[in-house]
């Protein structure tokens, strides 16, 4: 049962509201979907999401598709999908970087391999430890009272008790005050975290983190630019509140350097950053060995990409900071027949086979770009 073909689609999915980051505001989310087919016609599906074209990183959706079609897909044709780790090792020797593209390819092959065995994908990564995981939600109206009302409503619904605020855009001091008021309003009912998306310099970070720590915020994500390892190390040493590395924590090598120099004391995992599920497990192992807390991050994937993340995160012993794989809740529509489930402040890990999601071909066709 060998791989016969690999197809890639770029889709644009509408969101229920704008989702604001420091570098981009999402009003329509672009995802890249992969479909691998074997000689018997069996399929495996995958997804990665991108943010704002080139505004978040170097992997644009157009580049992901072009590099898979031209350079990676030819390397996997004729291979046995059950040997996905060997396949991706061989790909890595001929294709440098392109971690998002590699993730699309590996995840689709994993889905196919797991389906061929009739097992959930998490069984191929050591087995399931968690049946569900804590799930955060991003408060993003920009209005303090509106965000407080939304947080209280989700607490009442038992949907979320971890809330993140993106505070990298606009006046940092006003943003900090906005966060402190929300924390004061929800009290001990919820954890509040912030994501700066690299927007501060070290002087701003020193002032703002002190105020956030005093206000009861439980984690500060990527306050400084990715290159500033020394600054991140100083912040980590100075403050009690955990400092999380996200955009700076991609490859196995980068996470090793963060651990070595303590340029953060927690890590945001995302399969697309590391170049696939196998590499993300290695990243998690380095963090665990160094005593760094782990967080299941998101690129705002739809239901398929979220299930992929969920299956992997379910195999990691301790996700100290929970997850934020809320993407499906932000979309007006999804590309799978079944939906991700959220209950009792947690995301439920879907059962297999594969990643446990059934693709809706008509939705893929409807939202796919006509290239």
Short mmCIF file of C-alpha atoms in Angstrom, two decimals:
data_model
loop_
_atom_site.label_atom_id
_atom_site.label_comp_id
_atom_site.label_asym_id
_atom_site.label_seq_id
_atom_site.Cartn_x
_atom_site.Cartn_y
_atom_site.Cartn_z
CA UNK A 1 0.00 0.00 0.00
CA UNK A 2 2.14 2.85 -1.32
CA UNK A 3 1.48 6.58 -1.67
CA UNK A 4 0.14 7.41 -5.14
CA UNK A 5 -0.56 11.15 -5.00
CA UNK A 6 -0.51 14.25 -2.81
CA UNK A 7 -2.87 17.17 -3.45
CA UNK A 8 -2.82 20.59 -1.78
CA UNK A 9 -5.61 23.17 -1.48
CA UNK A 10 -5.64 26.74 -0.17
CA UNK A 11 -8.90 27.67 1.55
CA UNK A 12 -10.21 30.95 2.96
CA UNK A 13 -12.69 30.50 5.82
CA UNK A 14 -14.87 33.31 7.26
CA UNK A 15 -14.67 34.09 10.98
CA UNK A 16 -17.44 35.14 13.36
CA UNK A 17 -15.54 38.29 14.40
CA UNK A 18 -12.17 39.99 13.86
CA UNK A 19 -9.29 38.33 15.73
CA UNK A 20 -6.59 40.89 16.47
CA UNK A 21 -2.87 40.17 16.82
CA UNK A 22 -0.01 42.64 16.97
CA UNK A 23 0.93 42.02 13.33
CA UNK A 24 -2.44 41.28 11.74
CA UNK A 25 -6.21 41.22 12.31
CA UNK A 26 -7.91 38.06 11.06
CA UNK A 27 -11.29 38.58 9.39
CA UNK A 28 -10.94 35.58 7.07
CA UNK A 29 -8.54 32.77 7.93
CA UNK A 30 -6.40 31.06 5.31
CA UNK A 31 -5.67 27.37 5.77
CA UNK A 32 -3.70 24.91 3.66
CA UNK A 33 -5.22 21.44 3.36
CA UNK A 34 -3.39 18.32 2.17
CA UNK A 35 -4.79 15.04 0.86
CA UNK A 36 -2.59 11.97 0.40
CA UNK A 37 -3.98 9.00 -1.54
CA UNK A 38 -2.59 5.47 -1.69
CA UNK A 39 -2.73 2.95 -4.53
CA UNK A 40 -6.02 1.53 -3.23
CA UNK A 41 -7.72 4.93 -3.10
CA UNK A 42 -7.52 5.37 0.70
CA UNK A 43 -6.97 8.93 1.85
CA UNK A 44 -5.36 10.89 4.66
CA UNK A 45 -6.11 14.57 5.27
CA UNK A 46 -4.22 17.37 7.00
CA UNK A 47 -4.29 21.10 7.65
CA UNK A 48 -2.11 23.98 8.75
CA UNK A 49 -3.24 27.56 9.21
CA UNK A 50 -1.35 30.73 8.38
CA UNK A 51 -1.82 34.22 9.75
CA UNK A 52 -1.89 37.30 7.54
CA UNK A 53 0.08 35.94 4.61
CA UNK A 54 3.69 36.84 5.41
CA UNK A 55 2.97 38.97 8.48
CA UNK A 56 3.45 36.15 11.03
CA UNK A 57 6.32 34.24 9.44
CA UNK A 58 8.00 33.14 6.24
CA UNK A 59 5.53 30.36 5.36
CA UNK A 60 2.85 31.97 3.22
CA UNK A 61 -0.01 29.74 2.03
CA UNK A 62 1.10 30.15 -1.57
CA UNK A 63 4.67 29.13 -0.72
CA UNK A 64 3.47 26.13 1.29
CA UNK A 65 1.48 24.79 -1.67
CA UNK A 66 4.22 25.54 -4.21
CA UNK A 67 6.94 23.87 -2.16
CA UNK A 68 4.87 20.76 -1.50
CA UNK A 69 3.82 20.43 -5.14
CA UNK A 70 7.30 21.04 -6.52
CA UNK A 71 9.77 19.69 -3.98
CA UNK A 72 8.17 17.54 -1.26
CA UNK A 73 5.36 15.55 -2.88
CA UNK A 74 7.69 13.87 -5.41
CA UNK A 75 9.80 12.59 -2.50
CA UNK A 76 6.88 10.77 -0.82
CA UNK A 77 5.29 9.13 -3.87
CA UNK A 78 5.79 5.36 -3.81
CA UNK A 79 6.55 5.25 -0.07
CA UNK A 80 4.74 3.19 2.59
CA UNK A 81 2.79 5.65 4.80
CA UNK A 82 3.30 3.58 7.94
CA UNK A 83 6.98 4.60 7.77
CA UNK A 84 6.08 8.30 8.10
CA UNK A 85 9.05 9.10 10.36
CA UNK A 86 11.52 7.65 7.85
CA UNK A 87 9.76 9.47 5.02
CA UNK A 88 10.04 12.83 6.76
CA UNK A 89 13.66 12.20 7.71
CA UNK A 90 14.46 11.64 4.06
CA UNK A 91 12.50 14.76 3.13
CA UNK A 92 14.46 16.79 5.70
CA UNK A 93 17.74 15.83 4.03
CA UNK A 94 16.60 17.32 0.72
CA UNK A 95 14.31 20.18 1.80
CA UNK A 96 15.54 22.76 4.31
CA UNK A 97 13.13 24.72 6.47
CA UNK A 98 9.58 24.79 5.10
CA UNK A 99 8.22 23.56 8.43
CA UNK A 100 4.59 24.41 7.65
CA UNK A 101 4.79 22.51 4.36
CA UNK A 102 6.41 19.53 6.07
CA UNK A 103 3.64 19.52 8.66
CA UNK A 104 0.95 19.35 5.96
CA UNK A 105 2.71 16.38 4.38
CA UNK A 106 3.51 14.46 7.56
CA UNK A 107 0.08 14.92 9.15
CA UNK A 108 -1.74 13.66 6.05
CA UNK A 109 0.52 10.61 5.90
CA UNK A 110 -0.05 9.97 9.63
CA UNK A 111 -3.81 10.19 9.10
CA UNK A 112 -3.56 7.67 6.25
CA UNK A 113 -1.29 5.35 8.25
CA UNK A 114 -3.54 5.41 11.32
CA UNK A 115 -6.65 4.81 9.24
CA UNK A 116 -4.96 1.86 7.53
CA UNK A 117 -4.43 0.33 10.98
CA UNK A 118 -7.89 1.28 12.19
CA UNK A 119 -6.50 3.25 15.15
CA UNK A 120 -6.56 6.87 16.36
CA UNK A 121 -3.49 8.85 15.33
CA UNK A 122 -2.42 9.31 18.95
CA UNK A 123 -1.69 5.56 19.10
CA UNK A 124 1.22 6.20 16.69
CA UNK A 125 2.76 8.71 19.13
CA UNK A 126 2.87 6.69 22.34
CA UNK A 127 -0.82 6.47 23.09
CA UNK A 128 -3.44 8.69 24.68
CA UNK A 129 -2.77 10.15 28.12
CA UNK A 130 -5.58 12.73 28.16
CA UNK A 131 -9.15 12.34 26.96
CA UNK A 132 -9.64 16.09 27.22
CA UNK A 133 -7.50 19.16 27.89
CA UNK A 134 -8.09 22.65 29.37
CA UNK A 135 -9.06 25.15 26.69
CA UNK A 136 -8.42 28.92 26.65
CA UNK A 137 -10.36 31.57 24.76
CA UNK A 138 -9.08 34.90 23.44
CA UNK A 139 -11.04 37.98 24.49
CA UNK A 140 -10.71 40.38 21.58
CA UNK A 141 -13.43 43.02 21.49
CA UNK A 142 -10.99 45.68 22.69
CA UNK A 143 -13.67 46.98 25.07
CA UNK A 144 -13.19 46.21 28.75
CA UNK A 145 -16.85 45.83 29.70
CA UNK A 146 -17.62 43.72 26.64
CA UNK A 147 -14.70 41.40 27.37
CA UNK A 148 -15.77 41.07 31.01
CA UNK A 149 -19.32 40.18 29.97
CA UNK A 150 -18.04 37.59 27.49
CA UNK A 151 -15.70 36.03 30.05
CA UNK A 152 -18.46 35.78 32.64
CA UNK A 153 -20.84 34.22 30.11
CA UNK A 154 -18.31 31.54 29.12
CA UNK A 155 -17.64 30.83 32.79
CA UNK A 156 -21.37 30.36 33.28
CA UNK A 157 -21.52 28.02 30.27
CA UNK A 158 -18.49 26.10 31.58
CA UNK A 159 -16.85 26.58 28.19
CA UNK A 160 -13.70 28.47 29.23
CA UNK A 161 -11.99 29.44 32.49
CA UNK A 162 -8.70 30.51 30.90
CA UNK A 163 -8.73 33.76 28.95
CA UNK A 164 -6.00 35.26 26.82
CA UNK A 165 -5.72 38.85 25.71
CA UNK A 166 -3.65 39.99 22.75
CA UNK A 167 -1.96 43.19 23.90
CA UNK A 168 0.78 43.79 21.33
CA UNK A 169 -1.12 46.42 19.37
CA UNK A 170 -1.84 49.94 20.60
CA UNK A 171 -0.77 51.72 23.79
CA UNK A 172 0.90 49.09 26.01
CA UNK A 173 0.06 50.92 29.23
CA UNK A 174 -3.64 51.24 28.38
CA UNK A 175 -3.62 47.57 27.35
CA UNK A 176 -2.17 46.55 30.70
CA UNK A 177 -4.86 48.49 32.55
CA UNK A 178 -7.49 46.80 30.35
CA UNK A 179 -6.14 43.39 31.37
CA UNK A 180 -5.97 44.26 35.07
CA UNK A 181 -9.64 45.34 35.09
CA UNK A 182 -10.71 42.07 33.47
CA UNK A 183 -8.71 40.04 35.99
CA UNK A 184 -10.23 42.02 38.84
CA UNK A 185 -13.72 41.34 37.48
CA UNK A 186 -13.34 37.55 37.09
CA UNK A 187 -11.20 37.08 40.19
CA UNK A 188 -10.19 33.54 41.06
CA UNK A 189 -12.83 32.03 38.75
CA UNK A 190 -10.46 32.26 35.78
CA UNK A 191 -6.83 32.48 34.78
CA UNK A 192 -5.82 35.45 32.63
CA UNK A 193 -2.86 35.31 30.26
CA UNK A 194 -1.52 37.82 27.75
CA UNK A 195 0.21 37.51 24.39
CA UNK A 196 2.39 40.39 23.22
CA UNK A 197 3.40 38.82 19.87
CA UNK A 198 6.95 40.30 20.09
CA UNK A 199 5.68 43.88 20.21
CA UNK A 200 7.56 45.31 23.22
CA UNK A 201 11.12 46.43 23.77
CA UNK A 202 12.77 45.44 27.04
CA UNK A 203 12.08 48.73 28.86
CA UNK A 204 8.36 48.51 28.06
CA UNK A 205 8.33 44.84 29.07
CA UNK A 206 9.94 45.56 32.44
CA UNK A 207 7.29 48.13 33.33
CA UNK A 208 4.29 46.29 31.92
CA UNK A 209 5.13 42.83 33.22
CA UNK A 210 5.57 44.23 36.71
CA UNK A 211 2.07 45.71 36.51
CA UNK A 212 0.61 42.53 35.03
CA UNK A 213 2.25 40.38 37.70
CA UNK A 214 0.88 42.67 40.40
CA UNK A 215 -2.56 42.38 38.79
CA UNK A 216 -2.63 38.58 38.97
CA UNK A 217 -1.90 37.65 35.35
CA UNK A 218 -0.69 34.03 35.18
CA UNK A 219 1.50 34.05 32.05
CA UNK A 220 3.10 36.50 29.59
CA UNK A 221 3.70 35.18 26.08
CA UNK A 222 6.52 36.32 23.77
CA UNK A 223 6.93 39.90 25.06
CA UNK A 224 10.13 40.54 23.06
CA UNK A 225 11.19 39.96 19.43
CA UNK A 226 12.34 36.44 18.59
CA UNK A 227 16.00 37.42 18.27
CA UNK A 228 16.23 38.83 21.80
CA UNK A 229 17.20 35.67 23.71
CA UNK A 230 19.20 37.63 26.28
CA UNK A 231 16.32 40.00 26.97
CA UNK A 232 13.92 37.08 27.40
CA UNK A 233 16.38 35.49 29.81
CA UNK A 234 16.55 38.68 31.89
CA UNK A 235 12.75 38.92 32.06
CA UNK A 236 12.48 35.26 33.04
CA UNK A 237 15.00 35.78 35.83
CA UNK A 238 13.44 38.98 37.09
CA UNK A 239 9.74 38.08 37.29
CA UNK A 240 7.79 35.35 39.07
CA UNK A 241 5.07 35.26 36.41
CA UNK A 242 5.99 32.67 33.72
CA UNK A 243 7.45 34.07 30.50
CA UNK A 244 6.46 31.97 27.50
CA UNK A 245 8.41 31.61 24.25
CA UNK A 246 6.24 31.13 21.17
CA UNK A 247 7.47 32.69 17.93
CA UNK A 248 11.04 32.13 19.17
CA UNK A 249 10.44 28.43 19.92
CA UNK A 250 10.22 26.60 16.61
CA UNK A 251 12.82 23.93 15.87
CA UNK A 252 14.33 21.38 18.23
CA UNK A 253 17.55 23.41 18.12
CA UNK A 254 15.85 26.70 19.02
CA UNK A 255 14.03 25.16 21.97
CA UNK A 256 17.29 23.64 23.19
CA UNK A 257 18.88 27.11 23.16
CA UNK A 258 15.89 28.60 25.01
CA UNK A 259 16.17 25.87 27.63
CA UNK A 260 19.95 26.25 27.91
CA UNK A 261 19.86 30.02 28.37
CA UNK A 262 16.50 30.13 30.19
CA UNK A 263 15.16 32.55 27.58
CA UNK A 264 11.66 31.78 28.85
CA UNK A 265 10.44 29.21 31.34
CA UNK A 266 7.57 27.86 29.26
CA UNK A 267 7.06 26.89 25.61
CA UNK A 268 4.12 27.12 23.24
CA UNK A 269 3.87 24.00 21.10
CA UNK A 270 2.54 24.14 17.54
CA UNK A 271 3.20 21.28 15.09
CA UNK A 272 3.59 23.67 12.15
CA UNK A 273 6.42 25.56 13.89
CA UNK A 274 8.52 22.46 14.48
CA UNK A 275 7.90 20.84 11.11
CA UNK A 276 5.43 18.15 12.09
CA UNK A 277 4.08 15.99 14.88
CA UNK A 278 7.22 13.90 15.33
CA UNK A 279 9.39 16.99 15.70
CA UNK A 280 6.90 18.57 18.11
CA UNK A 281 7.17 15.53 20.38
CA UNK A 282 10.94 16.05 20.40
CA UNK A 283 10.46 19.73 21.27
CA UNK A 284 8.18 18.72 24.13
CA UNK A 285 10.77 16.24 25.42
CA UNK A 286 13.49 18.90 25.51
CA UNK A 287 11.18 21.26 27.38
CA UNK A 288 10.17 18.54 29.84
CA UNK A 289 13.82 17.63 30.50
CA UNK A 290 14.62 21.29 31.19
CA UNK A 291 11.61 21.78 33.47
CA UNK A 292 9.84 24.19 31.11
CA UNK A 293 6.05 24.34 31.22
CA UNK A 294 4.14 23.40 28.05
CA UNK A 295 1.21 25.03 26.32
CA UNK A 296 -0.80 23.66 23.40
CA UNK A 297 -0.77 26.59 21.01
CA UNK A 298 -2.84 27.38 17.93
CA UNK A 299 -2.50 29.09 14.58
CA UNK A 300 -6.32 29.34 14.49
CA UNK A 301 -6.86 26.08 12.68
CA UNK A 302 -10.28 24.79 11.64
CA UNK A 303 -11.71 21.52 12.96
CA UNK A 304 -9.27 19.29 11.04
CA UNK A 305 -6.12 21.13 12.09
CA UNK A 306 -7.41 21.40 15.64
CA UNK A 307 -7.97 17.63 15.81
CA UNK A 308 -4.39 17.08 14.62
CA UNK A 309 -3.05 19.27 17.44
CA UNK A 310 -5.40 17.66 19.96
CA UNK A 311 -4.24 14.13 19.12
CA UNK A 312 -0.62 15.08 19.64
CA UNK A 313 -1.17 17.14 22.79
CA UNK A 314 -3.13 14.20 24.25
CA UNK A 315 0.10 12.14 24.27
CA UNK A 316 2.12 14.65 26.32
CA UNK A 317 2.12 13.95 30.08
CA UNK A 318 1.67 17.47 31.42
CA UNK A 319 0.31 20.49 29.58
CA UNK A 320 0.93 22.89 32.46
CA UNK A 321 -0.73 25.86 30.79
CA UNK A 322 -3.47 23.92 28.99
CA UNK A 323 -4.26 24.62 25.35
CA UNK A 324 -5.80 27.31 23.18
CA UNK A 325 -6.99 25.16 20.28
CA UNK A 326 -10.30 27.02 20.06
CA UNK A 327 -10.07 27.68 16.31
CA UNK A 328 -13.31 25.90 15.28
CA UNK A 329 -15.26 28.16 17.64
CA UNK A 330 -14.02 31.22 15.73
CA UNK A 331 -15.16 30.07 12.28
CA UNK A 332 -18.58 30.55 10.71
CA UNK A 333 -18.11 27.20 8.95
CA UNK A 334 -15.81 24.17 9.00
CA UNK A 335 -14.52 21.63 6.50
CA UNK A 336 -15.40 18.44 8.39
CA UNK A 337 -18.69 16.61 8.74
CA UNK A 338 -18.20 16.19 12.48
CA UNK A 339 -17.22 18.93 14.90
CA UNK A 340 -14.74 19.29 17.74
CA UNK A 341 -16.42 19.09 21.14
CA UNK A 342 -15.90 21.58 23.99
CA UNK A 343 -17.33 20.96 27.46
CA UNK A 344 -16.56 21.49 31.14
CA UNK A 345 -13.81 24.02 30.33
CA UNK A 346 -11.99 21.46 28.15
CA UNK A 347 -11.58 20.34 24.54
CA UNK A 348 -12.45 16.68 24.00
CA UNK A 349 -9.89 14.62 22.08
CA UNK A 350 -11.68 13.08 19.08
CA UNK A 351 -11.40 9.33 18.61
CA UNK A 352 -10.09 7.77 15.43
CA UNK A 353 -9.52 6.26 13.08
CA UNK A 354 -6.84 8.71 12.07
CA UNK A 355 -7.45 12.13 13.55
CA UNK A 356 -11.11 11.27 13.99
CA UNK A 357 -12.47 13.85 11.55
CA UNK A 358 -14.41 13.15 8.36
CA UNK A 359 -13.70 15.62 5.59
CA UNK A 360 -16.57 17.43 3.88
CA UNK A 361 -15.43 17.48 0.24
CA UNK A 362 -18.10 19.94 -0.82
CA UNK A 363 -16.91 22.43 1.81
CA UNK A 364 -13.31 22.00 0.68
CA UNK A 365 -14.39 22.63 -2.90
CA UNK A 366 -16.53 25.64 -1.89
CA UNK A 367 -13.82 27.45 0.08
CA UNK A 368 -10.80 26.45 -2.03
CA UNK A 369 -9.10 29.12 -4.09
CA UNK A 370 -9.40 28.66 -7.81
CA UNK A 371 -5.72 28.56 -8.76
#
